[in-house]
Structure formats: structure tokens, C-alpha cells
Coordinates of C-alpha atoms in Angstrom, one line a residue:
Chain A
X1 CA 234.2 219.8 79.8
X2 CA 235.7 220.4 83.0
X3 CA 234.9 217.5 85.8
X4 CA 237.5 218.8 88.2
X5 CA 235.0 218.4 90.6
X6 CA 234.8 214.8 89.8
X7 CA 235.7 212.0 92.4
X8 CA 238.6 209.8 90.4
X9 CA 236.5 207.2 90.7
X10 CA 233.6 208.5 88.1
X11 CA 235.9 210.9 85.3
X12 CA 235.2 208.7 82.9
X13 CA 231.6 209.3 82.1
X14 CA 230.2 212.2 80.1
X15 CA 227.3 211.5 81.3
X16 CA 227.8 212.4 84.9
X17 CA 229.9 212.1 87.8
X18 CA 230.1 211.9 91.5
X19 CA 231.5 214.7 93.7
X20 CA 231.4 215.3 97.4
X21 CA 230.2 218.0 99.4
X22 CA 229.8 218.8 103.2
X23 CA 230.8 214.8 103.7
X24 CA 227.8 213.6 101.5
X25 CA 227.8 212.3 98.5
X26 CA 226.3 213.9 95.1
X27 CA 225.9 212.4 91.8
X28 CA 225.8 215.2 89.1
X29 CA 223.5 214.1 85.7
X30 CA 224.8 216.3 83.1
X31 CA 222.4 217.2 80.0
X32 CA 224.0 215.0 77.4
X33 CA 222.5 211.8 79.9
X34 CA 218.5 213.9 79.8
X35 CA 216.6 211.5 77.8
X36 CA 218.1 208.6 79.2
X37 CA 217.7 209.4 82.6
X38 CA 214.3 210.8 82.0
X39 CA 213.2 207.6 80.1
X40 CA 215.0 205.8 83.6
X41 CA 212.8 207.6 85.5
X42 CA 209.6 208.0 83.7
X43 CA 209.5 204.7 82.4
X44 CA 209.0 202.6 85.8
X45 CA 212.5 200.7 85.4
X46 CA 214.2 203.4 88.2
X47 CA 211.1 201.7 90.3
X48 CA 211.1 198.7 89.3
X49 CA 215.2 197.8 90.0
X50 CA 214.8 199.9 93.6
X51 CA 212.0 198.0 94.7
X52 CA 213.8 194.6 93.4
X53 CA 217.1 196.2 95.9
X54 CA 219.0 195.8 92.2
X55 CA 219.8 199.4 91.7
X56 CA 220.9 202.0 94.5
X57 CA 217.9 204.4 95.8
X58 CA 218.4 208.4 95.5
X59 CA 216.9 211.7 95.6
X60 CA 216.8 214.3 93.3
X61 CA 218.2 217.5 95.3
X62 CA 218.5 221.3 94.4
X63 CA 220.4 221.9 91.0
X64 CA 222.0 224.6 92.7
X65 CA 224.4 222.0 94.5
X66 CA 225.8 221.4 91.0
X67 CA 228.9 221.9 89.9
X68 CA 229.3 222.9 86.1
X69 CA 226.7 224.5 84.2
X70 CA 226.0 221.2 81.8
X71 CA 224.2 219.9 84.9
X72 CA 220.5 218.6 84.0
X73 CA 220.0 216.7 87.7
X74 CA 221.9 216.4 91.0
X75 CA 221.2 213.1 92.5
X76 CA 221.6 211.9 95.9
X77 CA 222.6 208.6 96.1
X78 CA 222.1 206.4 99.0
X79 CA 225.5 205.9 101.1
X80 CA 227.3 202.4 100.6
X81 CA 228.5 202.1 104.1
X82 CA 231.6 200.6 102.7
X83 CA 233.4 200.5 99.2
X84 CA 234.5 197.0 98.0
X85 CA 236.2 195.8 94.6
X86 CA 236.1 192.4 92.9
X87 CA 239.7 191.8 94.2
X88 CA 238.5 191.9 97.6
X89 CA 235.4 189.3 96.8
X90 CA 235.2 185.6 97.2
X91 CA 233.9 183.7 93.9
X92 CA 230.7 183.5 95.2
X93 CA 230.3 187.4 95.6
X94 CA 231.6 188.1 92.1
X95 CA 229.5 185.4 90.6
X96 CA 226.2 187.0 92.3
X97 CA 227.2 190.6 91.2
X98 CA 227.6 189.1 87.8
X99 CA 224.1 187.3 87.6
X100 CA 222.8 190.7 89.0
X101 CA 224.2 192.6 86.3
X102 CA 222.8 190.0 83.3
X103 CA 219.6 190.1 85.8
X104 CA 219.2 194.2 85.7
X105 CA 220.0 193.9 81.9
X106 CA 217.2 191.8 81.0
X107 CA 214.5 194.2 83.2
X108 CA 216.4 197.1 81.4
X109 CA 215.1 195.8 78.0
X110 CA 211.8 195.0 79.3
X111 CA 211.7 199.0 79.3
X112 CA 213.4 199.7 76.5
X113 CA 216.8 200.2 77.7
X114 CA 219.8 198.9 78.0
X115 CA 223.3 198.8 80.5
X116 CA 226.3 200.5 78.5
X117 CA 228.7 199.4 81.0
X118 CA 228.9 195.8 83.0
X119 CA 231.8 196.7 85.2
X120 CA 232.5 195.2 88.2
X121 CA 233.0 198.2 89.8
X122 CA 229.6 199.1 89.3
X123 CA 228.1 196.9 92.0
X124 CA 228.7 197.0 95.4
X125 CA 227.4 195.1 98.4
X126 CA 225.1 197.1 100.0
X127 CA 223.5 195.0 103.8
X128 CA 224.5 192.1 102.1
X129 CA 223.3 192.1 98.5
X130 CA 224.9 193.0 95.5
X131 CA 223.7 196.0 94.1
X132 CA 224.1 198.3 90.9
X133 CA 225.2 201.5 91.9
X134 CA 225.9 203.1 88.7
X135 CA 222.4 205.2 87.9
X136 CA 224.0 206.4 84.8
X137 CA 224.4 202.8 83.0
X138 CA 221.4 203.1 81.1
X139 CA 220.6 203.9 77.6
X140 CA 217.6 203.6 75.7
X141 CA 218.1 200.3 73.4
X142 CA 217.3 200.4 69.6
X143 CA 216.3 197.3 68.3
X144 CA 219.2 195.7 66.2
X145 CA 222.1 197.0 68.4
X146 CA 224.2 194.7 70.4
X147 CA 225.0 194.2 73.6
X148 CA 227.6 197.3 74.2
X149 CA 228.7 196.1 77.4
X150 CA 229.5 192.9 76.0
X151 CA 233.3 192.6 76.1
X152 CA 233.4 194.2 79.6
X153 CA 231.2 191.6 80.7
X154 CA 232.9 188.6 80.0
X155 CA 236.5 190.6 80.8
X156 CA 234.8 191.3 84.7
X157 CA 232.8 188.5 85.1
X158 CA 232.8 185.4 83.1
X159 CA 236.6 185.3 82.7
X160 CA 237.8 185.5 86.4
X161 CA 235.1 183.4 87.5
X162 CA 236.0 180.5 84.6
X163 CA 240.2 180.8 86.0
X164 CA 238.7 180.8 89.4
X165 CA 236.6 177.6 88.5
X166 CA 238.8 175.8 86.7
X167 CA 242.6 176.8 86.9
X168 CA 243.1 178.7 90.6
X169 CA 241.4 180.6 92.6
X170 CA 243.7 182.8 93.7
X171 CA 243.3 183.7 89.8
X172 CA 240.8 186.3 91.3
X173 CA 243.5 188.6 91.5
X174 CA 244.1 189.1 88.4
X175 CA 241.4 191.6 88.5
X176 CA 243.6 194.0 90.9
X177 CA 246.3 194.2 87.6
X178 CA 243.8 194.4 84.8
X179 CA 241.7 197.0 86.1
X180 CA 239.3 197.0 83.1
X181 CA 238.9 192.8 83.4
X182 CA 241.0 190.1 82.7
X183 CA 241.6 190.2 78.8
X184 CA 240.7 187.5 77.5
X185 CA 243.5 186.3 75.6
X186 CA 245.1 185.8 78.9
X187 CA 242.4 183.9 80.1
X188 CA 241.9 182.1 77.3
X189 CA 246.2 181.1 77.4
X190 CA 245.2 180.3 81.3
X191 CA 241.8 178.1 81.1
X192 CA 242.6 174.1 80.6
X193 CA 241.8 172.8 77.1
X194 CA 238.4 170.9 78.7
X195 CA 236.7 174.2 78.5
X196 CA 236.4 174.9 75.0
X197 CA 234.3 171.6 75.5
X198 CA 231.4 173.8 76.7
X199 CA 229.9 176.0 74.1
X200 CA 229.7 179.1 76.5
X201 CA 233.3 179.1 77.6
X202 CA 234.5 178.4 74.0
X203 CA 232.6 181.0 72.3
X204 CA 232.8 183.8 74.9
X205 CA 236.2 183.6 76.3
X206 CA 238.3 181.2 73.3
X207 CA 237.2 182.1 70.1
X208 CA 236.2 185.6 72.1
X209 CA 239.8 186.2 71.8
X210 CA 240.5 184.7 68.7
X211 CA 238.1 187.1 66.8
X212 CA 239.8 189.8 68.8
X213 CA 243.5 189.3 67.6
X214 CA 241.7 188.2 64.0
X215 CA 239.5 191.6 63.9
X216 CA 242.8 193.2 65.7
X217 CA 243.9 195.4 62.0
X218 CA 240.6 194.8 60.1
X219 CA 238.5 197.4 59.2
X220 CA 234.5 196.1 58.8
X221 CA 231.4 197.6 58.7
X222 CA 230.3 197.0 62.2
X223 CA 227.6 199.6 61.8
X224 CA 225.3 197.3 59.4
X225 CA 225.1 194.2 61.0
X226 CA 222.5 193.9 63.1
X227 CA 220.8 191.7 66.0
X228 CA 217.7 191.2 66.6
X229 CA 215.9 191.3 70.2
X230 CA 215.6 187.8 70.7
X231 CA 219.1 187.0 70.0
X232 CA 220.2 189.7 72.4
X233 CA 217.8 187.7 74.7
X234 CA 219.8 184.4 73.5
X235 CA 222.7 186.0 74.2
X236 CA 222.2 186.9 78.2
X237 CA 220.4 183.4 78.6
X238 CA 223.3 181.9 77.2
X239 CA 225.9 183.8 79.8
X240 CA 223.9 183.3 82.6
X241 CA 223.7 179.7 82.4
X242 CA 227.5 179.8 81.7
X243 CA 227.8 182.0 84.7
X244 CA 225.7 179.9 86.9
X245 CA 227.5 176.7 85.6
X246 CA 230.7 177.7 87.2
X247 CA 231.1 176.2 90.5
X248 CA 234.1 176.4 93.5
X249 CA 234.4 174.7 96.2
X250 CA 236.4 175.8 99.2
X251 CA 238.4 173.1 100.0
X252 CA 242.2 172.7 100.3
X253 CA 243.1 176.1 101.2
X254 CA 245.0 177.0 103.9
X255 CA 242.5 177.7 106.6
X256 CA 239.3 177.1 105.2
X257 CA 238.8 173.6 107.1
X258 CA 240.4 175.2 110.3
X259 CA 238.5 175.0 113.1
X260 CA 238.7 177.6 116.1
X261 CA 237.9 175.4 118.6
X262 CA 241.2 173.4 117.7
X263 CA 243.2 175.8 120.1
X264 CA 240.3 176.4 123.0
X265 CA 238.4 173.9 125.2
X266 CA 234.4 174.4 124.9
X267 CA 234.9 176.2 127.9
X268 CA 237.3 178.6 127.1
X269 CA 235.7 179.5 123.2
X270 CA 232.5 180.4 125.6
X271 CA 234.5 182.5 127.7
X272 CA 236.4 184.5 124.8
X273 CA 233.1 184.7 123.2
X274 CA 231.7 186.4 126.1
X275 CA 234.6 188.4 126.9
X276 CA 234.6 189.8 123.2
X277 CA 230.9 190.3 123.2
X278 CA 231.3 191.9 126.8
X279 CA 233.9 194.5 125.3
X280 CA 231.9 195.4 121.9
X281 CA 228.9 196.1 124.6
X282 CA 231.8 198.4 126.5
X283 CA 233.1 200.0 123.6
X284 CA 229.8 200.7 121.5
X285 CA 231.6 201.4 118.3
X286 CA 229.7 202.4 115.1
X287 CA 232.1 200.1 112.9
X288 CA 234.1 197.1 113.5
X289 CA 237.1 195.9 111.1
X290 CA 237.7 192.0 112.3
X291 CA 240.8 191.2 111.1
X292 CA 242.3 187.2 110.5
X293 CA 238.3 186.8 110.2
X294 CA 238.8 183.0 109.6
X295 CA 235.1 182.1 108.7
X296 CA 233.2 184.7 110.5
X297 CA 232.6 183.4 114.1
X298 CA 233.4 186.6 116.0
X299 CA 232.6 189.1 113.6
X300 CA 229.1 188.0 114.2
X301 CA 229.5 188.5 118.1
X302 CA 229.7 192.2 116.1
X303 CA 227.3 192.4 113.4
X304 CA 224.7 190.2 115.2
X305 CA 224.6 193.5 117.5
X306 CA 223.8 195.3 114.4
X307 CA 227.1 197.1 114.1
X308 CA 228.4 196.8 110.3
X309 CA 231.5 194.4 110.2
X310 CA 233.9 194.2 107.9
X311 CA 235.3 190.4 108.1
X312 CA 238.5 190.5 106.4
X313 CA 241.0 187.2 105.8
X314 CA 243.7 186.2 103.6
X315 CA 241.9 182.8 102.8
X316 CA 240.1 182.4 100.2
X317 CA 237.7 179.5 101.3
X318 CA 237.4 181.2 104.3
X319 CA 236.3 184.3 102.7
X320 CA 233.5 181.9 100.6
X321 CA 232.3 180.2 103.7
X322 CA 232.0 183.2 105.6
X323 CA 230.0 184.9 102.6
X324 CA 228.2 181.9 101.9
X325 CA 226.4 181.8 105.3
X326 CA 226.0 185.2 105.1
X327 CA 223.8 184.6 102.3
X328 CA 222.1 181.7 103.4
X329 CA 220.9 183.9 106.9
X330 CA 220.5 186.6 104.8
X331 CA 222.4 188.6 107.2
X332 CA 222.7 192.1 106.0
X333 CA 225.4 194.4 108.6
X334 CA 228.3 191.9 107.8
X335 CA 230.9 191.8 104.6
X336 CA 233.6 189.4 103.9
X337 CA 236.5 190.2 102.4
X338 CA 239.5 189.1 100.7
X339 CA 242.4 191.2 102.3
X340 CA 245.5 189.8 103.1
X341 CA 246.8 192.6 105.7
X342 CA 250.7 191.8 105.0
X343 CA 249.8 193.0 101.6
X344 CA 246.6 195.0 101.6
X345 CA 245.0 196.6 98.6
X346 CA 247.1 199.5 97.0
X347 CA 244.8 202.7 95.6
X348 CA 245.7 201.9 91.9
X349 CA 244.1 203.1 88.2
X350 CA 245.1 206.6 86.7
X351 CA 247.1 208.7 89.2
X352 CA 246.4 205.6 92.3
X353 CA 243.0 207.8 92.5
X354 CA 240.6 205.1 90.7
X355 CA 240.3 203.1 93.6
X356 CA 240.9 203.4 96.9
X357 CA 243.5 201.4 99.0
X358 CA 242.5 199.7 102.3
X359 CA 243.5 202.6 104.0
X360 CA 241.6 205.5 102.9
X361 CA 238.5 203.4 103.5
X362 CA 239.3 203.6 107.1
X363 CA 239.9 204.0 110.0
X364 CA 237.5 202.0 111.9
X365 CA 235.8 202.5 115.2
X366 CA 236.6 199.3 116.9
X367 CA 239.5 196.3 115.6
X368 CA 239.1 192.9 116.4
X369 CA 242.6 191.4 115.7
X370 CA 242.4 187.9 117.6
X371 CA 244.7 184.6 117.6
X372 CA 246.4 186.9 114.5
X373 CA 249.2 189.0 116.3
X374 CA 252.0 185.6 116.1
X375 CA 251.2 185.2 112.4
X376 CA 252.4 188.9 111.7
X377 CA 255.2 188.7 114.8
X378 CA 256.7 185.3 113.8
X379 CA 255.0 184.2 110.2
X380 CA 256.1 187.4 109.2
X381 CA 259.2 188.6 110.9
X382 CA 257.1 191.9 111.2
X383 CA 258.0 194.0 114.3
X384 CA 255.8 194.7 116.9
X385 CA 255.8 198.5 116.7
X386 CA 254.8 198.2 113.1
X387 CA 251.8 196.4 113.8
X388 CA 251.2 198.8 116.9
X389 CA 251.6 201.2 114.2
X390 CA 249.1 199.6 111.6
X391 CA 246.4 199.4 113.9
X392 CA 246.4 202.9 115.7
X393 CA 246.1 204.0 112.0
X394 CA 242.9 202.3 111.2
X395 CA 240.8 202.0 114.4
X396 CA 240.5 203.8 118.0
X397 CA 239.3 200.6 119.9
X398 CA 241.4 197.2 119.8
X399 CA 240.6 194.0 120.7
X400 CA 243.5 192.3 120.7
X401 CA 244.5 188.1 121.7
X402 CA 247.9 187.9 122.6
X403 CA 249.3 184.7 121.8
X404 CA 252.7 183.6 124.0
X405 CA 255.1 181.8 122.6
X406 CA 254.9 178.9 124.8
X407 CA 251.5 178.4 122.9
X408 CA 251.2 175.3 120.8
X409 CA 250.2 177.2 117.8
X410 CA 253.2 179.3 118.4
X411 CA 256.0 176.2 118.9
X412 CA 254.2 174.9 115.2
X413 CA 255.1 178.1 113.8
X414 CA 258.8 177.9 115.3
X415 CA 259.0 174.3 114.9
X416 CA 261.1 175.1 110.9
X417 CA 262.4 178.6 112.0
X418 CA 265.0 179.7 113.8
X419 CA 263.7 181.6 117.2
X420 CA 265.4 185.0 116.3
X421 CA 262.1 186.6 118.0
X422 CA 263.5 187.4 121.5
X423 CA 261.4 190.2 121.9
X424 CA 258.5 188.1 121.4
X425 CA 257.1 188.6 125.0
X426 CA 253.7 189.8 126.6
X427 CA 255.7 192.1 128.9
X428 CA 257.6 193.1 125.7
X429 CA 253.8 193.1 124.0
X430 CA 252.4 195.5 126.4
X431 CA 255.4 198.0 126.7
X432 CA 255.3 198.5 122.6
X433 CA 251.5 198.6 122.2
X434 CA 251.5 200.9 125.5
X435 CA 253.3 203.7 123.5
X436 CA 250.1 203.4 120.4
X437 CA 247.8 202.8 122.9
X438 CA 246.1 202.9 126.8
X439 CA 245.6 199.5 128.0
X440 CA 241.9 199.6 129.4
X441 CA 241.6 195.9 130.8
X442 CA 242.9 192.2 130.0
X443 CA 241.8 189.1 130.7
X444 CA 243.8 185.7 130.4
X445 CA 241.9 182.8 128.7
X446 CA 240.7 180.0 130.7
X447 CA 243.4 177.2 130.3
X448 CA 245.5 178.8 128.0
X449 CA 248.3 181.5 128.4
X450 CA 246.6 183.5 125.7
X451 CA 245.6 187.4 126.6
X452 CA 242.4 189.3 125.5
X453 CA 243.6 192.8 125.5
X454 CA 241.0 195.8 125.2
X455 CA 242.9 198.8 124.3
X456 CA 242.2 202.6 123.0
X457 CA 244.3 204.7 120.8
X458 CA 246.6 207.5 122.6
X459 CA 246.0 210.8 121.5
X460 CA 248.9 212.3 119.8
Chain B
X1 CA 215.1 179.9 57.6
X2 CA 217.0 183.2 58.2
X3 CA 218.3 181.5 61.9
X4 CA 219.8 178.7 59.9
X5 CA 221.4 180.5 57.2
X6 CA 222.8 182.6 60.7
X7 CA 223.7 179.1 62.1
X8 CA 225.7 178.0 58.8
X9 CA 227.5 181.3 58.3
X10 CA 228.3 181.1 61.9
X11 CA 229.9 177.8 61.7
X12 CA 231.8 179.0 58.6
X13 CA 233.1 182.3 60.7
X14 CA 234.0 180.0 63.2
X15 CA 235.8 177.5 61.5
X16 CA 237.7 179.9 59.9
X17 CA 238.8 181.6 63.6
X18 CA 239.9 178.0 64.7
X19 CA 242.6 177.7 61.7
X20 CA 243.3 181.3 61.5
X21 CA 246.8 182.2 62.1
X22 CA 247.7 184.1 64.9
X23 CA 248.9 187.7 64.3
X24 CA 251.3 190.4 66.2
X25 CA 249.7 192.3 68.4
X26 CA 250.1 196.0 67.8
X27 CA 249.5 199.2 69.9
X28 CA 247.2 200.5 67.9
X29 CA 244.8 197.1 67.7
X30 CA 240.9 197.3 68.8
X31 CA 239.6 194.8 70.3
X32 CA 236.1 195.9 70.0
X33 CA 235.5 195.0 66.4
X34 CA 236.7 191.5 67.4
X35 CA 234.3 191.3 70.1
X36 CA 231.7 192.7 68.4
X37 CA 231.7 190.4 65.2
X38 CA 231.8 187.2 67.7
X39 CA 228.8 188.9 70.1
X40 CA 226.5 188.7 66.6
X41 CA 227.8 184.8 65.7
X42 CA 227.2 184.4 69.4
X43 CA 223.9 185.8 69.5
X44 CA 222.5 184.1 66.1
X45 CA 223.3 180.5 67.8
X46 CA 222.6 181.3 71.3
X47 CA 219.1 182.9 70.1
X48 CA 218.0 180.0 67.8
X49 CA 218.1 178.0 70.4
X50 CA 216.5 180.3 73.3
X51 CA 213.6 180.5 70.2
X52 CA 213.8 176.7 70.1
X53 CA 213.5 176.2 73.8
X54 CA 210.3 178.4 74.1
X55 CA 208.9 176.9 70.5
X56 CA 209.7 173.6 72.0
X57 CA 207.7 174.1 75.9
X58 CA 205.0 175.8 73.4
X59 CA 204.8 172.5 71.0
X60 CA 205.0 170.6 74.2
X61 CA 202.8 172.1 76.0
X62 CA 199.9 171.9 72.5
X63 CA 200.1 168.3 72.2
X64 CA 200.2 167.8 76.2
X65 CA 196.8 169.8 75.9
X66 CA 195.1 168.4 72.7
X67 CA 194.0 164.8 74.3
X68 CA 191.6 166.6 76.7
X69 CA 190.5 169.2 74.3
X70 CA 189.8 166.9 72.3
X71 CA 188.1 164.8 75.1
X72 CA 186.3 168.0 75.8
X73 CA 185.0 168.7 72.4
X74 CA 183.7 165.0 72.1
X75 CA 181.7 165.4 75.0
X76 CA 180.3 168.5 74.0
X77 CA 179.2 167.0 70.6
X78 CA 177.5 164.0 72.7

């Protein structure tokens, strides 16, 4: 089979694949998938997980579009307006894509199918929920067969969430080196001993890898043992009471109790509010990246205007919080995200192509990068033309607060360093940023000596 | 019956996993078999008692109902 055609992202699947034509996007079902996908289809589950918001919509378009001859359908998919992966979520975004995977499981058997994969990277969030985006995960289910997916679910799901419950959760990024899930003799090694006190995290991750290395050079008869329906149904019960068990707290990070209003006066948060909200009005853009999002506050000034926001921070109780209220207002055009942009996420997976890196997913129409500039300047020792640099990449628009380093915040950050960062200065500021981009306005902040800049790229 | 025959072959298998000795890991090793022998053990336990939760709301729920059927019935024979 050729699938040159193939985005990386789908070449392992003989049942189909994703390409891209004329900027949309086309899923290609080839003939070997028929009678699952017809029994999808013509069985009322296709409906039944759409209209729940569990799977991703398409259309069926003209086969013609199709681009090897094995083609049986060419779907259209709807568009996720932005690609996530698990090592950019918070616990509480991987823990609700993994109760929707055991969730469209369980509505998959009512109809006599079943999910062959459970992969993380089958479930995006899509206005806020989680969905399944993988139309090809289905097979028709034969009483007596396991769980396929089985492994892969506890490798996505259950054993990042248990490290990120009960060891660390920076554990989560474990997930961005084990691209198919964290094995789980790793995670077992990781896990405190307390947890092969519960039966769910004992027998699915523990003695999960146990019969793993025990099974590793044995060769038995798989094929004849068999497991009835309501075991199967045991089974998923079982894991999503573990999953639902397993419970963070954001507390003790870094800048998850932080408040904003620390380093402003009522007065002046109301002003920068309205001065950032003033600009978006301005600027209009389509998308907004809000870098150093802390917990959300002014990428809602974004997405409350209905413009999708991508609220990115290094935190990861920040990240929770933000995701948390999110949920709880149902909001649905803005995403938090893990992304720590001193390090952002690398494409990785066979030839760097499986996923993307933070950059590709770019650029963005409008930046907000506020109260962060001094934590890349001085935290990082990173020069100013290489964060001009960085940002003309990956938006047009900038919002940018310059923070002086006669600022409080700034003297903390100085207060156990050397000051080696003489160029550290507004006028210094302006005359590097000025060669990325035009200066369109700024404003100083009410009692402070902090800048809002509004900027646009140069054309080069 | 069949469930606790399940449950008692499943302790056994599990038993034996706890004192097993650990073993080099090779190149060529599959962890699918492993994970696939456990799902079944898994399943067996974790389906007895899903069936015993439902069993038990069902027995419950009889014996919560019999009193007033049996009120009923009384009253119809009256």
C-alpha cells in the first residue's frame, strides 16, 4: 500500500488516513475499514456519539478527491481549530479525555462495536470538550474478545494520571518521551507502594507489568481464552472508577496561588484590563496565543469576545485552574495549555513528523505576552533580539507589558543574581523590538513604570 | 459457579505473578500477551463483582418491594 499521501500523523492505520488538499482536510476510508464503517454509520452509533459531541462530525465528499485506488469513502472531518497533545494538558484535561474514551467505549458496545485504539492522541479539545476524533477506531466486537485497546489505555491514561496523582505532576511529561504511553513498568518502578493498596491501581498498572515481563518469552494460546460481555463491562467499570478516583490538587506550584493583582492597584488591573481589551477591539484578530497565561484572566478579555485563545503557561496548577473554570463556565473559544516557552514542544515520533512542535501550529494572529518579557530577559539570560525574534515568528499583532527594572518584581528577580543585564532598558526595549516590529501605540500603567506596548510585525 | 472458579484461578495466577522472579528483558519481548492474560484475570474479578453490584440493587430493590406487594395482595383478598 502506498499512503504517501498520508499526513505523518495517521500512517499507521490500514484502515485509512488523513491527507490535505486545497488547505482542508480529508480523511480517506480505505476498503479493508467497509464493514466497520458501514456498521458505524448504519448502525446509529456515528449519531449517537455526534449528537453526545463525543466523536468529531464529517461529511462524506466525492470519492474522486481520493487518493489511492483502495479508497471505499472520503470523509470530511470537521476542523479542530487547534491541535493539542497530552503533554500539553493539565491532569484534569487528560483525566476527562480518558473518561471520554471508556465513555464512547461502553456506547460502542451498546452497538456492537468496539474502540481498537484508546490513544491519547485520538482526542482533542474541540470548544472546550474533549472529543474523539479518530472515525476509524471502531470495529465490530465479537462476543468473547477482549478489550484490544487495553494496554494502550492504561499506558495513556491511567498510568500518567496515577504518577501525576500520587508521585509528581510534572510526571505528565513523561508522555512527550514515551510516545505510545508511559510503560508501565516504569510506572509501576515510579508509583509509591500505597497504591498496590487499591485493587485498580494494583491490578492495572503493578501486576499489569508483572504479567508483562512474566508473559515477556512465553508462548500461550491467547486465541482460546475468552471473556464474556459482562466482564468486558466489569472491566471499563472497574477503570473508570480508578480513573475517577484519582484526584490533584493544584497547590504548591510555583505560580498557581499567585495572584495578579499582587503587582497592580485595583485601579491600575482596571486600566490594563481596559487597555488590553481596547487593543483586541483595535486589532480584531481571528486567533490570539496569550502567553505566561497565569490562570486565565486576560485571555478571557480574548475569548470572552469570541476569538479562540490559546492560554499557554509553564505552571502546572495554573494550567488546572485555568481549565478547571473553563469547565465549570463551560466556556468553549478558550484552551489551556501546558507550554513552557523556554522549552516548547519539539515535533517528535518517526522522522519529528508524528506530531507537530509549537511552531508549525502557528503563527498566531494576535500575541498577548504580558508581565512575561523580565522572566525570559533576566530569569533566563535570553537576549532581547531573540525574543523579538520568537514572537515575529508566531503572531503579526503583539501585546506586549514591558516591565523596567526598577520594578519590584524585577529587583526580586535580581535580588540572588548578578545585574549583568545592562541592556535591560525600555529605550534599549523599543530600539530591538523596533527592528521585528512597528510600534503602533503605548501606554504606561497607572502607578507603575510598566509599559503596554501594541505592536505589528515589519514586513520583510 | 463458573465466576468463582474464575475468581480462584485468578488469585492463583496472581499469586504466582507476586513471587515470580523477575526476568531480562529482551528486544524481542511482547508485551501484549502479558497484558492480555492479566486484562482476562482482570475482567473475571472486576465482572463478578459489576454482576454482584446489579444482583445486589436487584435483591435490594425485591425485598424493599415485597412488604407493599404483599400489603397490596392482602387487601385485594379482603
Amino acid at each position: 500500500m502506498s499512503n504517501r499521501a498520508a499526513l505523518p500523523s495517521s500512517f499507521r492505520d490500514p484502515s485509512g488516513f488523513l491527507f490535505a488538499e486545497d488547505g482542508s482536510l480529508y480523511r480517506q476510508v480505505n476498503q479493508a475499514y467497509r464493514e466497520s464503517y458501514d456498521h458505524l454509520t448504519g448502525s446509529g452509533l456515528y449519531d449517537a456519539l455526534t449528537d453526545s459531541g463525543s466523536l468529531i462530525r464529517h461529511e462524506e465528499v466525492a470519492l474522486e478527491l481520493a487518493r489511492t485506488d483502495e479508497a471505499y469513502r472520503v470523509l470530511k472531518p470537521e476542523v479542530v481549530p487547534f491541535v493539542s497533545y497530552p503533554y500539553e494538558w493539565c491532569f484534569s484535561q487528560l483525566q476527562d479525555a480518558a473518561l471520554l474514551t471508556l465513555e464512547v467505549q461502553k456506547k460502542a458496545l451498546d452497538f456492537g462495536m468496539t474502540l481498537k485504539d484508546a490513544s491519547a492522541y485520538n482526542v482533542q479539545f474541540v470548544w472546550g470538550k474533549p472529543v474523539l476524533i479518530d472515525t476509524l477506531s471502531f470495529d465490530r466486537y465479537h462476543e468473547g474478545q477482549p478489550w484490544a485497546a487495553y494496554r494502550q489505555f492504561c499506558q495513556h491514561f491511567l498510568a500518567p494520571l496515577a504518577l501525576m496523582s500520587y508521585t509528581d505532576v510534572r510526571l505528565g511529561q513523561l508522555l512527550r518521551i514515551h510516545i505510545d504511553g508511559v510503560p508501565l513498568d516504569l510506572a509501576s518502578s515510579l508509583l509509591p507502594h500505597r497504591t498496590r493498596l487499591s485493587f485498580a491501581l494494583l491490578s492495572h498498572i503493578h501486576l499489569h507489568a508483572r504479567s508483562q515481563k512474566h508473559f515477556a518469552e512465553r508462548t500461550v494460546d491467547v486465541k482460546s481464552r475468552k471473556m464474556n460481555r459482562l466482564s468486558l463491562l466489569g472491566l471499563l467499570d472497574n477503570l473508570e472508577s480508578a480513573v475517577k478516583k484519582l484526584k490533584w490538587q493544584p497547590k504548591g506550584t510555583l505560580w498557581s496561588d499567585y495572584e495578579e493583582e499582587d503587582s497592580y492597584s485595583a485601579d491600575a488591573l482596571d486600566q490594563k484590563r481596559q487597555l488590553v481589551a481596547d487593543l483586541l477591539d483595535q486589532v480584531q484578530p481571528r486567533v490570539v496565543w496569550d502567553l505566561g497565561a497565569n490562570v486565565g484572566l486576560f485571555s478571557r478579555l480574548a475569548s470572552n469576545r469570541g476569538i479562540p485563545t490559546i492560554s499557554f503557561d509553564a505552571d502546572p496548577g495554573c494550567v488546572e485552574r485555568n481549565y478547571l473554570e473553563s469547565r465549570r463556565k463551560s466556556e468553549t473559544n478558550i484552551l489551556p495549555l501546558l507550554i513552557d516557552l523556554t522549552n516548547p514542544s519539539p515535533a517528535i515520533g518517526w522522522q519529528h513528523e508524528e506530531r507537530m512542535s509549537l511552531m508549525e501550529r502557528g503563527p498566531a494572529d494576535l500575541v498577548l505576552c504580558l508581565a512575561l518579557i523580565h522572566h525570559l530577559a533576566i530569569s533566563n539570560n535570553l537576549p532581547l533580539s531573540m525574543v523579538a525574534d520568537l514572537l515575529a515568528i508566531i503572531c503579526s499583532s503583539l501585546i506586549l507589558e514591558f516591565v523596567p527594572k526598577t520594578d519590584h518584581r524585577v529587583q526580586r528577580l535580581l535580588s540572588t543574581r548578578e545585574d549583568i543585564f545592562t541592556d535591560y532598558t525600555q529605550e534599549a526595549f523599543e530600539r530591538t523590538f523596533s527592528q521585528r516590529f512597528e510600534i503602533q501605540a503605548s501606554v504606561q500603567l497607572e502607578g507603575s513604570e510598566r509599559v503596554l506596548y501594541l505592536m505589528t510585525r515589519r514586513r520583510t | 459457579m463458573r465466576h468463582s472458579k474464575c475468581l480462584a484461578d485468578s488469585l492463583v495466577f496472581v499469586s504466582l505473578l507476586l513471587f515470580a522472579s523477575t526476568q531480562v528483558a529482551h528486544a524481542y519481548v511482547d508485551p501484549g500477551t502479558g497484558s492480555y492474560v492479566i486484562q482476562l484475570i482482570i475482567a473475571a474479578i472486576a465482572g463478578l463483582a459489576f454482576a454482584v453490584r446489579i444482583y445486589w440493587g436487584r435483591i435490594k430493590g425485591f425485598f424493599s418491594r415485597s412488604p407493599s406487594a404483599e400489603q397490596s395482595t392482602s387487601a385485594d383478598e379482603q
